[in-house]
Short mmCIF file of C-alpha atoms in Angstrom, two decimals:
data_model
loop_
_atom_site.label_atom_id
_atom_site.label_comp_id
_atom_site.label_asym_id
_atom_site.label_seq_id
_atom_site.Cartn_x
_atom_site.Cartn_y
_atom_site.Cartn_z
CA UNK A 1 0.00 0.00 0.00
CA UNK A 2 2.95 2.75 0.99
CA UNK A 3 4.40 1.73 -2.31
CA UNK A 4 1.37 2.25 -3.84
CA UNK A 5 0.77 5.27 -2.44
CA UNK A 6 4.30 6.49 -3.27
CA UNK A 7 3.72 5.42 -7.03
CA UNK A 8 0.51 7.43 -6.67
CA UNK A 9 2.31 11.07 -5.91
CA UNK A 10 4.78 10.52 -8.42
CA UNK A 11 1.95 10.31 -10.98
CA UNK A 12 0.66 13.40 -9.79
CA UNK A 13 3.98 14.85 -9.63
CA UNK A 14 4.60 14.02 -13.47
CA UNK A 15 1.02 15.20 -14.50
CA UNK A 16 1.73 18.99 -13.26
CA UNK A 17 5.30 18.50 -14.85
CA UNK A 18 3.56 17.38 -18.11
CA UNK A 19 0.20 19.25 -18.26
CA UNK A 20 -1.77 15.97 -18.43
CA UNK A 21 -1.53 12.49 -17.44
CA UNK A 22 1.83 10.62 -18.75
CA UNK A 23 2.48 6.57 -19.65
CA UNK A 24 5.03 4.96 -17.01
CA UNK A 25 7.59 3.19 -19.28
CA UNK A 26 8.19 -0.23 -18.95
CA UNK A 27 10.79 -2.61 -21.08
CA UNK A 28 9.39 -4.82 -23.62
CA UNK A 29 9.24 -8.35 -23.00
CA UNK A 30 12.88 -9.07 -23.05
CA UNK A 31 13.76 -7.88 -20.08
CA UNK A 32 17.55 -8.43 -18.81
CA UNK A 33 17.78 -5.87 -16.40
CA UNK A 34 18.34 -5.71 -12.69
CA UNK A 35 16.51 -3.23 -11.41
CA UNK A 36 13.54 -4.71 -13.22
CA UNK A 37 10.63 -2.79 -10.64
CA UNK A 38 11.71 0.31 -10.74
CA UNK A 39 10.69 2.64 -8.16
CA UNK A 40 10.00 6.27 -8.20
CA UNK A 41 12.77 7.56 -8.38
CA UNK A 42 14.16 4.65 -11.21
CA UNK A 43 11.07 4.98 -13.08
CA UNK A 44 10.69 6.73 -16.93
CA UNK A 45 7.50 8.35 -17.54
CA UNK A 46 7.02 9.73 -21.14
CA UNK A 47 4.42 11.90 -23.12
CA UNK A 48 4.19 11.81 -27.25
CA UNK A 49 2.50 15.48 -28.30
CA UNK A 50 2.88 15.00 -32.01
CA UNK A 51 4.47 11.86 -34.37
CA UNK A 52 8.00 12.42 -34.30
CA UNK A 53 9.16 13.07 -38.01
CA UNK A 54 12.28 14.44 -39.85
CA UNK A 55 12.53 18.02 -40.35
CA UNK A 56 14.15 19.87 -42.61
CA UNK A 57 17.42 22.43 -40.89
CA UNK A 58 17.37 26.22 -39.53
CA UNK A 59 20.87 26.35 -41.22
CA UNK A 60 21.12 30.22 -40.90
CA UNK A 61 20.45 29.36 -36.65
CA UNK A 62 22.51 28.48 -33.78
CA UNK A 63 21.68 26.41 -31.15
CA UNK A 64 22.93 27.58 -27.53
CA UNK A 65 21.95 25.71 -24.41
CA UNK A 66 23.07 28.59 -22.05
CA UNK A 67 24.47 28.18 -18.67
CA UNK A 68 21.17 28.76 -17.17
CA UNK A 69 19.65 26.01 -18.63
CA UNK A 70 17.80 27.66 -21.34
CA UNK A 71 18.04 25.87 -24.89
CA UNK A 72 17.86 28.76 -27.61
CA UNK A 73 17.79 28.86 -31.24
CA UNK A 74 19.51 32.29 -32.47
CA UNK A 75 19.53 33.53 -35.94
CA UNK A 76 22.80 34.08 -37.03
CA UNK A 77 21.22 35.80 -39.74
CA UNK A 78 18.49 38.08 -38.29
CA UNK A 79 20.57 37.84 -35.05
CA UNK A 80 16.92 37.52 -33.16
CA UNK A 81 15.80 34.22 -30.80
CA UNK A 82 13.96 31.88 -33.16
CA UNK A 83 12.99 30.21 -30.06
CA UNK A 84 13.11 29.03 -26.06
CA UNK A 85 12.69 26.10 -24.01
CA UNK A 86 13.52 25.43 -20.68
CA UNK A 87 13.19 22.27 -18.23
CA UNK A 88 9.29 22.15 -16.26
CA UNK A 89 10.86 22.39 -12.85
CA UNK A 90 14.67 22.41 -12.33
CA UNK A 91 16.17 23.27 -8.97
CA UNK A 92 18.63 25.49 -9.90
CA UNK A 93 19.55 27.58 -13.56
CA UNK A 94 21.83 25.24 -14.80
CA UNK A 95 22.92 23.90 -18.49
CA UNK A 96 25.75 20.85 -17.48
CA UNK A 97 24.85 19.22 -20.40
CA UNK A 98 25.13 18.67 -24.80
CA UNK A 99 22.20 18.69 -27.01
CA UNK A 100 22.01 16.06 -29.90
CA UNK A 101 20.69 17.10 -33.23
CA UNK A 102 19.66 13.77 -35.44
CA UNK A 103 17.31 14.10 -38.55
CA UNK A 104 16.40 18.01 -37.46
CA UNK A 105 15.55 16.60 -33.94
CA UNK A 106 17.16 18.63 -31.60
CA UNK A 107 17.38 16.14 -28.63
CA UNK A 108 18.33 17.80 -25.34
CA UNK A 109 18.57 16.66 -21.66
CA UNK A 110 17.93 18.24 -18.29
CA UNK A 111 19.30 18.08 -15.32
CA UNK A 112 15.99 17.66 -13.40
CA UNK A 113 16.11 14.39 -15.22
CA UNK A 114 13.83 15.26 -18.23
CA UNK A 115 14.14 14.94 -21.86
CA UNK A 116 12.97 16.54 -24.62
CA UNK A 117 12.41 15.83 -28.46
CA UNK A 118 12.14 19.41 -30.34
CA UNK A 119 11.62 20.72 -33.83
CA UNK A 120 14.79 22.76 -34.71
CA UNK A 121 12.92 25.11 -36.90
CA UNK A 122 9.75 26.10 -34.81
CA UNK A 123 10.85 24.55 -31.00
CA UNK A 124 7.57 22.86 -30.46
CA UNK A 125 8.32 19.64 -28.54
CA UNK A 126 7.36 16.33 -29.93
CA UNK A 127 7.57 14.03 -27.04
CA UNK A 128 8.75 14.64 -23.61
CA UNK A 129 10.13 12.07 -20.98
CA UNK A 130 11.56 11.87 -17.52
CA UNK A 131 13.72 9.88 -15.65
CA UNK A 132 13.01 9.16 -12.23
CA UNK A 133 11.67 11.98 -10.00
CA UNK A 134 13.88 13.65 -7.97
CA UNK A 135 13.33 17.45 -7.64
CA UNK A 136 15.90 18.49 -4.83
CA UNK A 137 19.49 17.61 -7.11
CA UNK A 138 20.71 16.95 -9.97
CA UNK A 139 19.63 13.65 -12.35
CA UNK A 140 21.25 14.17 -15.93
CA UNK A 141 24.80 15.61 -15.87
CA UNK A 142 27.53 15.95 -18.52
CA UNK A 143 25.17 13.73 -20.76
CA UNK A 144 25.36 13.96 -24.40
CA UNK A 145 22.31 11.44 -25.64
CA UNK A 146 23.98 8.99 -27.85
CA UNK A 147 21.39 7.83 -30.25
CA UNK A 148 21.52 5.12 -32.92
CA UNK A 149 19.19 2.61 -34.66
CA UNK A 150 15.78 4.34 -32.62
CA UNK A 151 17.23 4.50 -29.40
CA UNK A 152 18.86 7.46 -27.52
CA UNK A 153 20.93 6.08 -24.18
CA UNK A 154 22.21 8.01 -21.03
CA UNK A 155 23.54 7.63 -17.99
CA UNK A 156 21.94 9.47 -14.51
CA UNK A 157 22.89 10.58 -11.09
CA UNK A 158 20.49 7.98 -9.64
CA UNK A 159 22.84 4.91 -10.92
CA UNK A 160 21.07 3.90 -14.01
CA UNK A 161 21.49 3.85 -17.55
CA UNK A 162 18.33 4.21 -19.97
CA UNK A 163 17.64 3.47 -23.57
CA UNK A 164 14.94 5.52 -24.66
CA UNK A 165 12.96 4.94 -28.60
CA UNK A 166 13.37 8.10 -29.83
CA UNK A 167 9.41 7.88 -31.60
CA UNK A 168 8.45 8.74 -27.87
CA UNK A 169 10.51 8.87 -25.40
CA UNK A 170 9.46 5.92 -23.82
CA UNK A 171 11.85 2.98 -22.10
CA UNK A 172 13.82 0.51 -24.30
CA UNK A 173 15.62 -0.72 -21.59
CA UNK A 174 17.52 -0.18 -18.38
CA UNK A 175 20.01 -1.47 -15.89
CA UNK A 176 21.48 -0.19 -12.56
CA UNK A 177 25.36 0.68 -12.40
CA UNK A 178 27.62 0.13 -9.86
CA UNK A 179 27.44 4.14 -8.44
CA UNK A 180 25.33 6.93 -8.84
CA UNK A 181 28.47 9.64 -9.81
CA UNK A 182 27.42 8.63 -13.76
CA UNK A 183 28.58 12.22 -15.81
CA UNK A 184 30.50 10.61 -18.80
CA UNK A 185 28.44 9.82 -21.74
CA UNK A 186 28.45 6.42 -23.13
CA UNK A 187 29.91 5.14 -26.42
CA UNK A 188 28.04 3.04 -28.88
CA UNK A 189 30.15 0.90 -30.73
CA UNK A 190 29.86 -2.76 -32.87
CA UNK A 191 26.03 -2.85 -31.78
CA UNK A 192 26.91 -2.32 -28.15
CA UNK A 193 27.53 0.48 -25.45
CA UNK A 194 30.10 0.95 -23.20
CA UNK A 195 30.05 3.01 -19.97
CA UNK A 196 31.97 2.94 -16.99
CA UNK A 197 30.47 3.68 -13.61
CA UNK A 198 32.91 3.77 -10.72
CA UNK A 199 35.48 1.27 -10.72
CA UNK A 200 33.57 -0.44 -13.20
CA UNK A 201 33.30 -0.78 -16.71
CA UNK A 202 30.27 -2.53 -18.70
CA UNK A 203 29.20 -3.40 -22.32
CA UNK A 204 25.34 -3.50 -23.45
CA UNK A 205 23.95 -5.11 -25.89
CA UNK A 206 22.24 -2.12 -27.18
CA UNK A 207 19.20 -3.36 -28.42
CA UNK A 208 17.93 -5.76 -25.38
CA UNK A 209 20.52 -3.72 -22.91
CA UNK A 210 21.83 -7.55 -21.97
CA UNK A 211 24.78 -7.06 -20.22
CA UNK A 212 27.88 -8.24 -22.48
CA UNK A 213 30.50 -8.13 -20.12
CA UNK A 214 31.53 -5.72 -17.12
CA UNK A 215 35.24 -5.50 -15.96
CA UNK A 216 36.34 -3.98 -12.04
CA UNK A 217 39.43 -1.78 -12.37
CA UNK A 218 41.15 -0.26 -9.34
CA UNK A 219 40.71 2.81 -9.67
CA UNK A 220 37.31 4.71 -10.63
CA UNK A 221 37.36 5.05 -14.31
CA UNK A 222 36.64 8.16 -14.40
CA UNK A 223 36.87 9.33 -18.51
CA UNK A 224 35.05 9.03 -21.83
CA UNK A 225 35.00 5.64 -23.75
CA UNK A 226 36.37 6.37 -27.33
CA UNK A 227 37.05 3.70 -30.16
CA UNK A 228 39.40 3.31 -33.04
CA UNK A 229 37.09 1.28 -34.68
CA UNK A 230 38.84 -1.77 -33.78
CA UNK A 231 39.13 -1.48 -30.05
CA UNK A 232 37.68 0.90 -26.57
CA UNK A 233 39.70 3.09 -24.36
CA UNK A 234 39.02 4.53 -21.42
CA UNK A 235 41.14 6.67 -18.71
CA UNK A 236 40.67 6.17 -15.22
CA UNK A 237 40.48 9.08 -12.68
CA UNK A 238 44.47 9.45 -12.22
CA UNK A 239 46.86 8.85 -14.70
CA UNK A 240 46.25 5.68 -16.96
CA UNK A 241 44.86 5.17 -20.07
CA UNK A 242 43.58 1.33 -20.82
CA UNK A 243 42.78 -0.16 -24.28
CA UNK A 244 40.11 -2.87 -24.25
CA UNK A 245 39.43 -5.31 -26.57
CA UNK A 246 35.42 -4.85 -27.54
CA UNK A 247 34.30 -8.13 -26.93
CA UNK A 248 35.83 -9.60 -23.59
CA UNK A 249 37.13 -6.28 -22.02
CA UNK A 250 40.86 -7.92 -22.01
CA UNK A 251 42.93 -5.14 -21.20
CA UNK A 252 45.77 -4.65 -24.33
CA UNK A 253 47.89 -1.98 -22.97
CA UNK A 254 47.98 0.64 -20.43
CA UNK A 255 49.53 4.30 -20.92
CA UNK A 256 51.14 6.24 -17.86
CA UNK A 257 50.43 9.33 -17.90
CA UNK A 258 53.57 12.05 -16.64
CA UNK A 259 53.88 12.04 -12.49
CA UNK A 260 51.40 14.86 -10.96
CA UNK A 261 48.97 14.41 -14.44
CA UNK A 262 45.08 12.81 -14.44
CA UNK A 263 41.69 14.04 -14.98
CA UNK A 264 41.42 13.24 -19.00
CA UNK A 265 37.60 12.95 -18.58
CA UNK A 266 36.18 14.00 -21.76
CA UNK A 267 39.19 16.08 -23.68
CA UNK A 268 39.94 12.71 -25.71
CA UNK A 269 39.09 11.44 -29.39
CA UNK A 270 40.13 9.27 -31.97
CA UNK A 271 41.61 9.43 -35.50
CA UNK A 272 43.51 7.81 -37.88
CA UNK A 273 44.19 4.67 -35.35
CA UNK A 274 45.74 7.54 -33.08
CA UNK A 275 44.19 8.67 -29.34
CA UNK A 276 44.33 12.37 -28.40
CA UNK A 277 44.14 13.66 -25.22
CA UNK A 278 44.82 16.18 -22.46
CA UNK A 279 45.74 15.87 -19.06
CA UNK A 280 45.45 18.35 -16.28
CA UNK A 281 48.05 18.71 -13.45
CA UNK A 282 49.57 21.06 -10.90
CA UNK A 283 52.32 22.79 -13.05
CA UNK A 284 52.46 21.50 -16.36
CA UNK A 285 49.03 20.11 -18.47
CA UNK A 286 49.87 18.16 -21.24
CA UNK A 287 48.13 16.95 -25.11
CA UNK A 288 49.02 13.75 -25.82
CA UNK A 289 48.87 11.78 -29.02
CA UNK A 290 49.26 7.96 -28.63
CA UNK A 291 49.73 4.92 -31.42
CA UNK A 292 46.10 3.02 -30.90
CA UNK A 293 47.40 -0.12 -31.52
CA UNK A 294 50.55 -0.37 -29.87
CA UNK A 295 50.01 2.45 -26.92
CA UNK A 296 53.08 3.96 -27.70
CA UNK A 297 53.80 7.77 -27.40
CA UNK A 298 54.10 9.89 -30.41
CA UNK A 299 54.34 13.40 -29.14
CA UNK A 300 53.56 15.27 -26.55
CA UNK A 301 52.81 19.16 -26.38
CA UNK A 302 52.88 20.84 -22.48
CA UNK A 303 51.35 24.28 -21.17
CA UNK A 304 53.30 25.46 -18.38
CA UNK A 305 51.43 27.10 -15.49
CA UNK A 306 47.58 26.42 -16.76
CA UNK A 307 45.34 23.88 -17.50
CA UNK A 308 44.10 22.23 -20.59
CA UNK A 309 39.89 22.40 -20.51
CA UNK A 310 38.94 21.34 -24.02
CA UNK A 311 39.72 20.01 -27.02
CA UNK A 312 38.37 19.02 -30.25
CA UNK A 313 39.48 17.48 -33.88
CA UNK A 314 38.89 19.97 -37.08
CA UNK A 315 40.39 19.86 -40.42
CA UNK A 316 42.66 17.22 -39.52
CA UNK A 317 44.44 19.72 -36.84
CA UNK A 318 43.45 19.96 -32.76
CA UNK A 319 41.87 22.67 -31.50
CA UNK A 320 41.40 23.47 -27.59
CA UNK A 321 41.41 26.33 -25.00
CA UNK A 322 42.93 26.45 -21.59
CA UNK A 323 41.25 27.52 -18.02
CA UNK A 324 43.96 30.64 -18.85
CA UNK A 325 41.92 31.66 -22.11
CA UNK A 326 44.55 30.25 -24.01
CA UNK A 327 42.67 29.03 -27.59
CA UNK A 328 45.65 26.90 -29.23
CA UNK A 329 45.67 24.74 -32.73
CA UNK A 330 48.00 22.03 -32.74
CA UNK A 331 48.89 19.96 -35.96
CA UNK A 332 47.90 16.37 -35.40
CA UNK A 333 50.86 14.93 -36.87
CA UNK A 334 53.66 16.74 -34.75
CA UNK A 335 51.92 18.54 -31.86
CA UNK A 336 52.94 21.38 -32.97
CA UNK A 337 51.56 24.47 -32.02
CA UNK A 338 50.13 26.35 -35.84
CA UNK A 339 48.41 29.03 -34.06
CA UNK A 340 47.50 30.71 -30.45
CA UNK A 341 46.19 33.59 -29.11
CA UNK A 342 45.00 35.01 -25.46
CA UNK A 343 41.33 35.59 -25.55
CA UNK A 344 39.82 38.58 -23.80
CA UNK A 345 36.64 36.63 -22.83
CA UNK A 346 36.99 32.93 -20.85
CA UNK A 347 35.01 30.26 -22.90
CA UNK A 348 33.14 28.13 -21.24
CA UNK A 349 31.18 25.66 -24.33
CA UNK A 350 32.63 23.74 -26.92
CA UNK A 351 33.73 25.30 -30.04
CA UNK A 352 32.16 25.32 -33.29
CA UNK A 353 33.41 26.01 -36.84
CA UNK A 354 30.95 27.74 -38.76
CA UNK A 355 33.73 27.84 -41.66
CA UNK A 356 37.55 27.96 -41.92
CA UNK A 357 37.43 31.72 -40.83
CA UNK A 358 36.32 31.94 -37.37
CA UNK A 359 34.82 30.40 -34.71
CA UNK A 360 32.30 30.43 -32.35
CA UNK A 361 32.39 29.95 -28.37
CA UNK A 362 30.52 30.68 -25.59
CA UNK A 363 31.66 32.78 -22.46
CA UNK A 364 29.37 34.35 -19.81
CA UNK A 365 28.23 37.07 -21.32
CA UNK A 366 27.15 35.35 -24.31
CA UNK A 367 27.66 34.14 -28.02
CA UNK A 368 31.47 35.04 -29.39
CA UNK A 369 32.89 34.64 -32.80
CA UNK A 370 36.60 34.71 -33.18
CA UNK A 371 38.17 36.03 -36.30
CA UNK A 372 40.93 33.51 -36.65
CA UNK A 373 43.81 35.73 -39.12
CA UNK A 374 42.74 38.91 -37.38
CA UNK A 375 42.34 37.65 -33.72
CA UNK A 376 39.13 39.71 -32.80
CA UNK A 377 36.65 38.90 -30.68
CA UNK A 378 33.05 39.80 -32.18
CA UNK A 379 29.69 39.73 -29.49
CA UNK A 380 27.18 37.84 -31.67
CA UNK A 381 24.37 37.26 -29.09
CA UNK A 382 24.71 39.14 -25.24
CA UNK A 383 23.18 37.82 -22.60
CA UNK A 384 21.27 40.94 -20.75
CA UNK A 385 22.73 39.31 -16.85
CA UNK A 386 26.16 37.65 -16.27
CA UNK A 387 25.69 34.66 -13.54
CA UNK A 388 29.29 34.44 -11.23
CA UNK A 389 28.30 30.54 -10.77
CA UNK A 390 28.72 29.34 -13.86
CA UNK A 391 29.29 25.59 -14.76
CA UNK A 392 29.16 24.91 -18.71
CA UNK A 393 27.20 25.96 -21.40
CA UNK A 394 26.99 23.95 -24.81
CA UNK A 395 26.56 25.73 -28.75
CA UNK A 396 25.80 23.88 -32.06
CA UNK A 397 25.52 25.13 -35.32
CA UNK A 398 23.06 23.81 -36.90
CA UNK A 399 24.35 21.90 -40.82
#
């Protein structure tokens, strides 16, 4: 009856989120999960408005999911908002998350642990879901929603991970992880995903979420899965970086970082059977570029005195800024550094190339685009307030 009754006001609580009554997801038949009766606060609940379909793009918009947790769609053209949407009931103005844009669906999560499905070109919402219901912290963090063959999949703050059908919203599947500090999104590779959640790593079958294999390190592994193609890596939260073989989780090699380095987390990709990444540390912070196969070092570039936050892959060179305001290119082949330049404004978003010319980035007082042979920092979009507790914030041109 208490459980009931529990069940009961989180109905309630999800029909004043939603505006009317929602479906409670539940797996389909094939059910290899095990947290199987989800509670409350495990539970999805889900609400199609209109048939998702494909839509064609805003290409002359922006999409910026600001630091306050407002997704916007600016007009780089008319330099006006096209639109807004924010989360039904978050506890605090937050972003802490990407937004994933897949057949002009802009798919973007919360961190009050809801979802949304939305048009790109007029922001009405096709379907919207939740995940569990917890109103007093934080449920979706660092997530970018990987989605492939109908099914979006993320990893929460209550120690689950979810695949969603994207028609919907509703659940796929689900299973509970080993901790509940889940802010690295997963990787879907070979028809399966990876994700690490403490000292653990697992891989999903990612159509029945059947668990594959799951390996204990001993350390937390505490940094994004990427994949060569051939095989997974993964850092852990000091100073190694592990290749795994896809299948059995065997470990191949293992890459020491320098003494006083760790915290890769998410500045790491993959190309051309090569592993880039950046390490923080004390005094020096470090880009690495590492031989895939073998796990041997090919160069390494350092930053004395500041810290490496980001980095990205374009045009066959790297790209990244440092907590200094440092933005840096660095040739892929060598490590060496093509072009730098101190930035007036801190960014605190990715970066995006809207052509070889410039860029854009985000910093807290809004929208910036850099003129790359000039240097000059251009205000595209202001904010009208400047927060001082600012987190992340998240832009995507939309192409």
């Amino acid at each position: 009856m208490k459980k009931n009754l529990i069940s009961l006001l989180f109905i309630c609580t999800a029909i004043n989120m939603f505006g009317q009554t929602p479906s409670v997801s539940k797996p389909g038949k094939t059910n290899y999960s095990n947290n199987k009766v989800l509670s409350p606060t495990d539970m999805v609940t889900n609400k199609a408005i209109s048939p998702l379909t494909k839509v064609s793009l805003d290409e002359d918009s922006i999409l910026i999911y600001d630091y306050d947790g407002s997704l916007i769609s600016f007009s780089l053209e008319t330099e006006d908002i096209n639109w807004t949407v924010k989360a039904s009931d978050a506890n605090t103005e937050m972003c802490a998350n990407q937004v994933t844009l897949k057949d002009g669906v802009v798919y973007v999560p919360f961190i009050n642990g809801e979802i949304f499905a939305i048009d790109n070109q007029s922001g009405d919402v096709f379907w919207k879901a939740r995940v569990g219901n917890i109103t007093d912290q934080i449920i979706l963090k660092n997530q970018i929603l990987t989605i492939n063959n109908g099914k979006l999949f993320v990893t929460t703050q209550n120690s689950n991970i979810y695949a969603l059908d994207i028609k919907d919203g509703s659940l796929a599947w689900n299973y509970k992880l080993d901790s509940s500090n889940n802010d690295i999104p997963v990787l879907f590779f070979d028809s399966k995903i990876f994700t690490q959640s403490g000292s653990q790593f697992y891989s999903f079958d990612a159509n029945t979420g059947k668990l594959l294999s799951q390996k204990s390190f001993d350390d937390a592994i505490y940094g994004k899965p990427v994949t060569d193609g051939e095989n997974v890596f993964i850092p852990n939260e000091k100073n190694v970086l592990f290749a795994l073989s896809p299948n059995k989780l065997d470990i191949l090699w293992q890459f020491k970082l320098d003494e006083n380095q760790n915290n890769v987390k998410e500045r790491i990709f993959c190309k051309d059977k090569k592993i880039f990444f950046a390490a923080q540390g004390e005094t020096v912070t470090s880009v690495y570029a590492v031989d895939s196969k073998t796990g041997t070092q090919l160069w390494k570039t350092d930053f004395k005195g500041d810290n490496v936050q980001y980095i990205t892959e374009h045009n066959d060179n790297l790209w990244g800024y440092t907590r200094k305001a440092k933005l840096f290119e660095l040739n892929l082949k060598t490590g060496e550094i093509i072009f730098d330049v101190k930035l007036t404004t801190l960014p605190i978003s990715n970066i995006e190339f809207p052509d070889d010319e410039s860029l854009f980035y985000y910093c807290d007082a809004g929208l910036i685009q850099l003129e790359i042979k000039t240097k000059d920092e251009n205000v595209t979009y202001m904010r009208t307030t400047i927060k001082d507790d600012i987190y992340s914030a998240f832009i995507k041109i939309i192409q």
